[in-house]
Phi, psi and omega in degrees: 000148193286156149318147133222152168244166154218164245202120148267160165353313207267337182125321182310136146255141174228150198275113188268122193289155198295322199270004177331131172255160195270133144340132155329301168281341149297007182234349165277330182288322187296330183306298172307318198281285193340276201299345171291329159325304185276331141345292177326291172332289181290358186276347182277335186176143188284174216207143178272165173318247150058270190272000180279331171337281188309305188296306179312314211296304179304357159279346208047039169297157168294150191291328194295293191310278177336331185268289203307271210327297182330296181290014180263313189286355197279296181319267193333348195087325184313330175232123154158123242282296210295295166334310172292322176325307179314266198320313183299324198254359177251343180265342187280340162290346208258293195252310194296296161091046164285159177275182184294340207264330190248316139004299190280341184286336194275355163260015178280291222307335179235060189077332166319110220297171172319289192298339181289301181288008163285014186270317194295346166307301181309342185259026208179069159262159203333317186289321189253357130326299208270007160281344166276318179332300179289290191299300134019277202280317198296326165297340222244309185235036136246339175296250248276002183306343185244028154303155179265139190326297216276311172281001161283333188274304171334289200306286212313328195309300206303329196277303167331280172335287171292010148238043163072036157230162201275169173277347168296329195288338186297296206306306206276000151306319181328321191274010196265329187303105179262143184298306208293314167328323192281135213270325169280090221210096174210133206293321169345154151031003177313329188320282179350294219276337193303325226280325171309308202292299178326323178282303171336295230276321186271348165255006169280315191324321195249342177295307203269013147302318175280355162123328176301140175182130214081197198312325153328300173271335161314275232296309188284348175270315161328318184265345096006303185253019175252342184276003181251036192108325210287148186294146184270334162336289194296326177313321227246309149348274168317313189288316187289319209283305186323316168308321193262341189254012175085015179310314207245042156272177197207104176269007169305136179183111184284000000 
């Protein structure tokens, strides 16, 4: 078995006998070195309780070790679950612009408790649903503008839907989408293409409900519509667009 040592206050290093018993101050230093371990962490993106757990845990820290750090960081403001909460809703008006329902899957996803998210009402009232909403749409329905009337209404629905908003919130946007706009206005294939977005919208719906997500879920929503049928052109089409509008990224990062 190797020497260990320890480093006192003053710089001295000393040598610890196998049979030692452990020291204050040796349990003060391992407490530091844990919480600086979690610093680290947090230094790439704030992290919910949850995952700050989890991440100690994958160090082999102790359940015991693993509690002190937690209240150290909790003491401090550095981990808290209501805070991150403020902030995910406060960047999502600013940038994402999602709806509430999907929100709420990406802070369960990354541990936030049941009790926590009865919180998410206080950040995220009816008036700033339908202001993401809109702007949403406003995106929505310039990404798909060189669409045929009918598959542009499909798209924008569809597009929606999977950033979290309902079809009531949806629906009287719908009506802004006009025929006369469209540069492209053809008929072809509408069956198809409605019956390929329908099939999408219900199997990310259900992959990612199981738990899946980045690439993991593209693969298994790929395989999911190439087993209905679906043209693999259009499929690999659909899949490259989705991929560009971000269904499948992951800010998940140990």
């Amino acid at each position: 078995m190797g020497q260990r040592f320890i480093v006192d206050d003053q710089g001295k290093v000393s040598r610890i006998a196998d049979n030692a018993p452990e020291t204050k101050q040796r349990k003060n230093n391992r407490h530091r070195l844990i919480f600086d371990v979690a610093m680290d962490y947090l230094s790439y993106r704030d992290h919910t309780e949850q995952e700050m757990v989890e991440y100690l845990g994958k160090k082999n820290y102790t359940a015991k070790e693993i509690a002190v750090c937690m209240a150290e960081l909790k003491n401090y403001g550095y981990v808290d679950d209501q805070a991150y909460i403020a902030r995910v809703c406060e960047e999502n008006q600013l940038y994402k612009h999602f709806g509430k329902s999907r929100l709420r899957w990406e802070l369960k996803r990354r541990g936030v408790s049941e009790q926590s998210l009865h919180t998410l009402e206080d950040y995220i009232s009816e008036d700033d649903e339908i202001r993401n909403a809109r702007a949403a749409f406003e995106t929505a329905k310039d990404k798909y503008r060189t669409d045929t009337y009918v598959k542009r209404r499909q798209k924008i629905a569809a597009w929606m839907q999977r950033r979290g908003f309902s079809f009531e919130t949806i629906r009287p946007l719908l009506a802004q989408v006009n025929r006369e706009e469209d540069q492209n206005f053809d008929e072809q294939n509408e069956t198809d293409s409605a019956a390929l977005e329908q099939d999408y919208a219900k199997y990310y719906r259900m992959q990612s409900r199981k738990g899946y997500h980045g690439w993991e879920l593209k693969a298994r929503i790929k395989r999911n519509l190439m087993s209905r049928g679906h043209c693999s052109t259009a499929v690999q089409a659909m899949m490259e667009q989705h991929t560009s509008d971000g269904d499948f990224d992951d800010e998940q990062k140990d």
